[in-house]
PDB file of C-alpha atoms in Angstrom:
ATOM      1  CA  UNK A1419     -82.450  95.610  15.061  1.00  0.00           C
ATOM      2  CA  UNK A1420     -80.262  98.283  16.434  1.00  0.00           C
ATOM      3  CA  UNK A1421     -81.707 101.266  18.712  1.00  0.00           C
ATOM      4  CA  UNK A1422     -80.237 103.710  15.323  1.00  0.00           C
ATOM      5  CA  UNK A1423     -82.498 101.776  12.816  1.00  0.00           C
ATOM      6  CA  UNK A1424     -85.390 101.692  15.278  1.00  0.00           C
ATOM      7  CA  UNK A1425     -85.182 105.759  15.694  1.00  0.00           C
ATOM      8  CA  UNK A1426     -84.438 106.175  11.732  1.00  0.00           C
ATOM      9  CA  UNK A1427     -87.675 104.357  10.937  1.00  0.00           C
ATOM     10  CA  UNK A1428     -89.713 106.061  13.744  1.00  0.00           C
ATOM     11  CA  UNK A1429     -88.613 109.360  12.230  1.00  0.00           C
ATOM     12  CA  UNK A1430     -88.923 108.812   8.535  1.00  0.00           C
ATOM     13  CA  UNK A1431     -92.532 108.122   9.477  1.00  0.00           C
ATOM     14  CA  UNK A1432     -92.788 111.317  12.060  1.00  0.00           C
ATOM     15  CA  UNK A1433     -90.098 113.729  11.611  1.00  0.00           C
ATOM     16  CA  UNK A1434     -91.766 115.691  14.116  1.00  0.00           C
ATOM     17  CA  UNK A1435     -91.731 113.474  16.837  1.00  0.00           C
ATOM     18  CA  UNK A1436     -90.262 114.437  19.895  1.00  0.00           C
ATOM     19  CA  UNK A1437     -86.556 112.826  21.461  1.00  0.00           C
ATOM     20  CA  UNK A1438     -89.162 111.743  24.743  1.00  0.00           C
ATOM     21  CA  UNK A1439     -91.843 110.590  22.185  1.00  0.00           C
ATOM     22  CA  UNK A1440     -89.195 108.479  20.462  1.00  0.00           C
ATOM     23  CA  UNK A1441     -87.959 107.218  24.147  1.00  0.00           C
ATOM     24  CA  UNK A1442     -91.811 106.240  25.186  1.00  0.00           C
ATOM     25  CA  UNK A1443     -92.027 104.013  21.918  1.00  0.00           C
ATOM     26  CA  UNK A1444     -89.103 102.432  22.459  1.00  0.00           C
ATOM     27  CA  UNK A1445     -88.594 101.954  25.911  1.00  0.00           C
ATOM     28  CA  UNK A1446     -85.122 103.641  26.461  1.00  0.00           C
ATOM     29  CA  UNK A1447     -84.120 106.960  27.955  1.00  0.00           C
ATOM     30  CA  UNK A1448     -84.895 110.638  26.360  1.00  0.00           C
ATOM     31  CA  UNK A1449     -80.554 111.619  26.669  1.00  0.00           C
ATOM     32  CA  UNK A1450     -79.853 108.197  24.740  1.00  0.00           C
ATOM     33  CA  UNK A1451     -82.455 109.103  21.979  1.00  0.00           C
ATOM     34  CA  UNK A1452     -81.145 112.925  21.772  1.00  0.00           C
ATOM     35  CA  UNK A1453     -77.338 111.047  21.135  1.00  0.00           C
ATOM     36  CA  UNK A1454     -78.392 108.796  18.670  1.00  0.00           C
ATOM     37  CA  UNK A1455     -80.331 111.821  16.749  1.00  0.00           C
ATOM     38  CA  UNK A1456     -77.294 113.949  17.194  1.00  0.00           C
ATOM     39  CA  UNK A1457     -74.771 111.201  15.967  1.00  0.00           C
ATOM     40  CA  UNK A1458     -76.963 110.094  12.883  1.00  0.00           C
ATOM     41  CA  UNK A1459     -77.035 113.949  11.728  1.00  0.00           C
ATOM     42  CA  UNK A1460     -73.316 114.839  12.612  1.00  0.00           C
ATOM     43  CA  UNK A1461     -72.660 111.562  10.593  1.00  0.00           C
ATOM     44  CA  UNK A1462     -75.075 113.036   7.518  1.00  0.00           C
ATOM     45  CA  UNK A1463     -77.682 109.366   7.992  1.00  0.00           C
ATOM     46  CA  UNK A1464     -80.529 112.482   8.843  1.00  0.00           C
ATOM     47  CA  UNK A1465     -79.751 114.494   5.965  1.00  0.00           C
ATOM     48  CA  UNK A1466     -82.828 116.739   6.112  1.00  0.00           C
ATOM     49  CA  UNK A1467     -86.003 116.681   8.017  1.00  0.00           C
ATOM     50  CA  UNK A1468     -88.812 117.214   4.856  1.00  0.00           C
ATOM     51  CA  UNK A1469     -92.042 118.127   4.943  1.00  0.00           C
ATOM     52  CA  UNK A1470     -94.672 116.664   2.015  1.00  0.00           C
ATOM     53  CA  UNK A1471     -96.761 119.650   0.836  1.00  0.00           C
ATOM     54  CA  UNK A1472     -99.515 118.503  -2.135  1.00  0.00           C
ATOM     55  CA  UNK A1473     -99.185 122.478  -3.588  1.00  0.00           C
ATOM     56  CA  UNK A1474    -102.704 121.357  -5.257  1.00  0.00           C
ATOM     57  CA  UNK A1475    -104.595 122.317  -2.158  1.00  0.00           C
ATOM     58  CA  UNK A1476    -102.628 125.680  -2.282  1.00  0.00           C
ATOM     59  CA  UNK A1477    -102.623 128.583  -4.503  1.00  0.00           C
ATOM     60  CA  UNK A1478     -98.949 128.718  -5.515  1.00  0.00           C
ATOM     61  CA  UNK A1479     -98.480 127.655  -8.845  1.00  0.00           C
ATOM     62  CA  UNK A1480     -95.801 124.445  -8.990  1.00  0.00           C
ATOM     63  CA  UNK A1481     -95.288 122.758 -12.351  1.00  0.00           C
ATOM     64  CA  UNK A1482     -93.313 119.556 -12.006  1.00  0.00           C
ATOM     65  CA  UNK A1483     -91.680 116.802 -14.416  1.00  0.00           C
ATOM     66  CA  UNK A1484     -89.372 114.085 -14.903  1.00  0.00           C
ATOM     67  CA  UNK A1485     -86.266 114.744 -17.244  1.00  0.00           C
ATOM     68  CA  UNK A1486     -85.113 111.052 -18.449  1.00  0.00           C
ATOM     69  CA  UNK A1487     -81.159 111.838 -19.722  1.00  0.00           C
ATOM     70  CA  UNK A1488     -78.856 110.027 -21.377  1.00  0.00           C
ATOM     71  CA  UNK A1489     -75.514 110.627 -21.109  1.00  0.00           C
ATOM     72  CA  UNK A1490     -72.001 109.906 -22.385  1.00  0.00           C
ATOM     73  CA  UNK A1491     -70.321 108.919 -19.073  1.00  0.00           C
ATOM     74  CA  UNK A1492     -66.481 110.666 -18.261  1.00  0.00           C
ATOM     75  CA  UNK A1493     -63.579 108.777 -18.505  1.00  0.00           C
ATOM     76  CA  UNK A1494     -62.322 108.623 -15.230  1.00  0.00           C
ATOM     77  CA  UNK A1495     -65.873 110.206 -13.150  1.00  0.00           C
ATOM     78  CA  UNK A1496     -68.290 107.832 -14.959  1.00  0.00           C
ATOM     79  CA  UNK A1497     -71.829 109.273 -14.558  1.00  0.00           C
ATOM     80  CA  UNK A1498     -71.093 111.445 -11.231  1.00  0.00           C
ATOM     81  CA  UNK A1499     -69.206 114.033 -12.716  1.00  0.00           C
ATOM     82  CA  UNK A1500     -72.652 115.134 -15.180  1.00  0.00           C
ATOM     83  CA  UNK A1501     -74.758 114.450 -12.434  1.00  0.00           C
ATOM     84  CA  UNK A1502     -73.336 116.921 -10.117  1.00  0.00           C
ATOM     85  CA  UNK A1503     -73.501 119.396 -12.873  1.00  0.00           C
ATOM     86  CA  UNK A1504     -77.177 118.500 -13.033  1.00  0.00           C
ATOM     87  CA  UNK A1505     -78.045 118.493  -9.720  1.00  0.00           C
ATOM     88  CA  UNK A1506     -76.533 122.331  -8.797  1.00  0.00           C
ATOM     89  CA  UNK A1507     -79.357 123.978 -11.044  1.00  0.00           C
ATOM     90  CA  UNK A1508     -81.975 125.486  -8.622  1.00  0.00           C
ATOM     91  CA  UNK A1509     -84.235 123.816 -10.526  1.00  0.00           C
ATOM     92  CA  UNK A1510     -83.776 120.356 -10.064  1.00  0.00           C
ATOM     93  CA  UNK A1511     -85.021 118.409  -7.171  1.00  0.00           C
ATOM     94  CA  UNK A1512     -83.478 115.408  -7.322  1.00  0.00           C
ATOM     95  CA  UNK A1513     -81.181 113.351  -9.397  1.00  0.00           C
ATOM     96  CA  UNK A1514     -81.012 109.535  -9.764  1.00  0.00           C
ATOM     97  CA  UNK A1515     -78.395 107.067 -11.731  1.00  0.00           C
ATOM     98  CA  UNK A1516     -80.642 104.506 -13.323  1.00  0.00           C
ATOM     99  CA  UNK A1517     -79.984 101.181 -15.317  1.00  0.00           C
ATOM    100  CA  UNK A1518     -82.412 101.136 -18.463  1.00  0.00           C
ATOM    101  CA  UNK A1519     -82.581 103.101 -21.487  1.00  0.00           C
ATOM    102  CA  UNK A1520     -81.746 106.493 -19.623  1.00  0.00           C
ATOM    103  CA  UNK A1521     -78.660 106.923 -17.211  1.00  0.00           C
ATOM    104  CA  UNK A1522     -80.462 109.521 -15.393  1.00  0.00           C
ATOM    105  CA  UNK A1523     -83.722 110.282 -13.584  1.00  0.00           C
ATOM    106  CA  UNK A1524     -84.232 114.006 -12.747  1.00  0.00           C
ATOM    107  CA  UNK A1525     -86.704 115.769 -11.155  1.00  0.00           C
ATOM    108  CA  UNK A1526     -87.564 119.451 -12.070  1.00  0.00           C
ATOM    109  CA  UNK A1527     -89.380 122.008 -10.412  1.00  0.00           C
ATOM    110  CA  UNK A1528     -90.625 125.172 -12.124  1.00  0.00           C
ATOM    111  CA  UNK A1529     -93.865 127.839 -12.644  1.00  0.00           C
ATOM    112  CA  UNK A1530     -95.143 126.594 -15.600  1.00  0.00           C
ATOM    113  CA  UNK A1531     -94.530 124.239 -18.673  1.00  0.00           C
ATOM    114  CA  UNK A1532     -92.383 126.791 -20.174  1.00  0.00           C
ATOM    115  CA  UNK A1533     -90.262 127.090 -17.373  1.00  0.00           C
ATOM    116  CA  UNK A1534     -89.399 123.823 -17.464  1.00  0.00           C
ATOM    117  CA  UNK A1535     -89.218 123.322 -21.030  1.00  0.00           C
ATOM    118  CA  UNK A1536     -87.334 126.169 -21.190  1.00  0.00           C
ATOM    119  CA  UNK A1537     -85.192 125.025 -18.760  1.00  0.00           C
ATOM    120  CA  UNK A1538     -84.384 121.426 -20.437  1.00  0.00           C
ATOM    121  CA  UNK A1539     -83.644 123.368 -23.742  1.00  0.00           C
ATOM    122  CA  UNK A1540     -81.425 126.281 -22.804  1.00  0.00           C
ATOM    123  CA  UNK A1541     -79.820 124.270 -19.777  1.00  0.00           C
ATOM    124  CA  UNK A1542     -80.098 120.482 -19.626  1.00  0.00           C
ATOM    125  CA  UNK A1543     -79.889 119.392 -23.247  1.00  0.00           C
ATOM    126  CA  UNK A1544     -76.966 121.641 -23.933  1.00  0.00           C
ATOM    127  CA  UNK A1545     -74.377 120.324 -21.323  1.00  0.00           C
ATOM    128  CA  UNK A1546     -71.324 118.236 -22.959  1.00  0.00           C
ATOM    129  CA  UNK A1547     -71.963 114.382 -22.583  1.00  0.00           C
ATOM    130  CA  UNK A1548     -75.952 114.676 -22.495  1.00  0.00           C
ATOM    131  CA  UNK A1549     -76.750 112.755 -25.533  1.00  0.00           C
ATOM    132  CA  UNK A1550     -80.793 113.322 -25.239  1.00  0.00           C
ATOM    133  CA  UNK A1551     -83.567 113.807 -23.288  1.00  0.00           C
ATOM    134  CA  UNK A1552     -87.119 112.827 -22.419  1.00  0.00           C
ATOM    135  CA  UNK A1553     -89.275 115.289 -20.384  1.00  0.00           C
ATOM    136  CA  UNK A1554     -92.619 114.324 -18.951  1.00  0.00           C
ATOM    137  CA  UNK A1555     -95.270 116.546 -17.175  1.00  0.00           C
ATOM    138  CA  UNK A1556     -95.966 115.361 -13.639  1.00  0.00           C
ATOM    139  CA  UNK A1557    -100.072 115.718 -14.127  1.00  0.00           C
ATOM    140  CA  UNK A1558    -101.408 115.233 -10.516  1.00  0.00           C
ATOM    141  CA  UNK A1559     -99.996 113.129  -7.547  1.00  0.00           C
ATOM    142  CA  UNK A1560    -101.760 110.519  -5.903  1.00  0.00           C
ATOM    143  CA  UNK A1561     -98.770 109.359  -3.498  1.00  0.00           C
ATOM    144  CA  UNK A1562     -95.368 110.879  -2.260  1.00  0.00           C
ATOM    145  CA  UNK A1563     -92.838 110.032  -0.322  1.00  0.00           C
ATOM    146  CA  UNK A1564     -94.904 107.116   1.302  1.00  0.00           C
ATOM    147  CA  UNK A1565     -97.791 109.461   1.674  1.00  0.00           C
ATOM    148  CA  UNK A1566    -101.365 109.026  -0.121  1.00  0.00           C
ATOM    149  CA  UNK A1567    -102.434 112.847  -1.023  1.00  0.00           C
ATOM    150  CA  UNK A1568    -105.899 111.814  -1.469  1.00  0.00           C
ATOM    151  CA  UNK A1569    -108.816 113.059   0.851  1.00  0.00           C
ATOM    152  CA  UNK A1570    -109.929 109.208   0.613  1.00  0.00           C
ATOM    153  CA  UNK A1571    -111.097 106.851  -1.944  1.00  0.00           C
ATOM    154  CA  UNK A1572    -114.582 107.832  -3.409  1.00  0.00           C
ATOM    155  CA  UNK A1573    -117.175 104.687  -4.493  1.00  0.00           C
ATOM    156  CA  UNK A1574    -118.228 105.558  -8.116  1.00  0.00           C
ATOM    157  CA  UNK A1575    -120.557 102.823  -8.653  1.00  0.00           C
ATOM    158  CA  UNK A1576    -123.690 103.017  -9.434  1.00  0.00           C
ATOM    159  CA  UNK A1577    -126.319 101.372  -6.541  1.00  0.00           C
ATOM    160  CA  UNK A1578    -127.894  98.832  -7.800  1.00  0.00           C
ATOM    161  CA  UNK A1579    -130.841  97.415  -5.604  1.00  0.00           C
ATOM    162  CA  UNK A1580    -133.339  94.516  -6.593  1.00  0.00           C
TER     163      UNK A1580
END
């Protein structure tokens, strides 16, 4: 495995992690690390560094939920043409081509319910080639992004002793 792989997959676990922490694990020099971070972001591999927040230990209000779309694709753009419309809405977190019944998998962020539903009916649903939707409520997040949210699994069961 190649020293760029090595680094990608230390930092997708740690984003935090220093260049001489990186070095340390894997045995190489801190200047070669800071030139392979430097040449994966100038060549857009490290697109962002992203921090995993569960907003259910916070007070801030985040309602979230997953749009399924179908579309008509464009002659000529296929499905990339819609999906960049899609994915230039503030709203939307994240857009994904599918195979399935629906073409496309977005993400939506918003204050409330009616945001969002607001938002798929005055927005989404309306766009030329977006032949219908599917909207479901993200209700509570056990695991994101590789990360378990959970303060730890609690035993339920009842004690039984003889």
């Amino acid at each position: 495995m190649n020293i760029e792989v090595k680094v990608l997959e230390i930092l997708e676990q740690n984003p935090k992690l220093s260049a001489q922490e990186i070095a340390v694990m894997l045995g190489e020099d801190k200047e070669n690390i800071e030139e392979v971070i430097k040449k994966l972001e100038e060549d857009k591999v490290i697109v962002k560094y992203h921090t995993i927040i569960n907003w259910e230990k916070t007070e801030k209000e985040v309602v979230e939920a997953i749009v399924e779309v179908k579309v008509t694709p464009q002659r000529g753009f296929g499905y990339d043409a819609i999906a960049k419309r899609i994915y230039k809405f503030p709203e939307v977190k994240a857009v994904y081509l599918l195979s399935g019944d629906y073409d496309l998998h977005v993400v939506v962020e918003g204050k409330s319910m009616k945001d969002i539903a607001q938002f798929v009916g005055s927005k989404l649903a309306p766009l030329e080639y977006v032949l219908s939707t599917a909207t479901h409520f993200i209700m509570k997040k056990y695991k994101d992004a590789g990360v378990i949210l959970e303060d730890g699994e609690k035993d339920d069961r009842e004690v039984i002793t003889p």
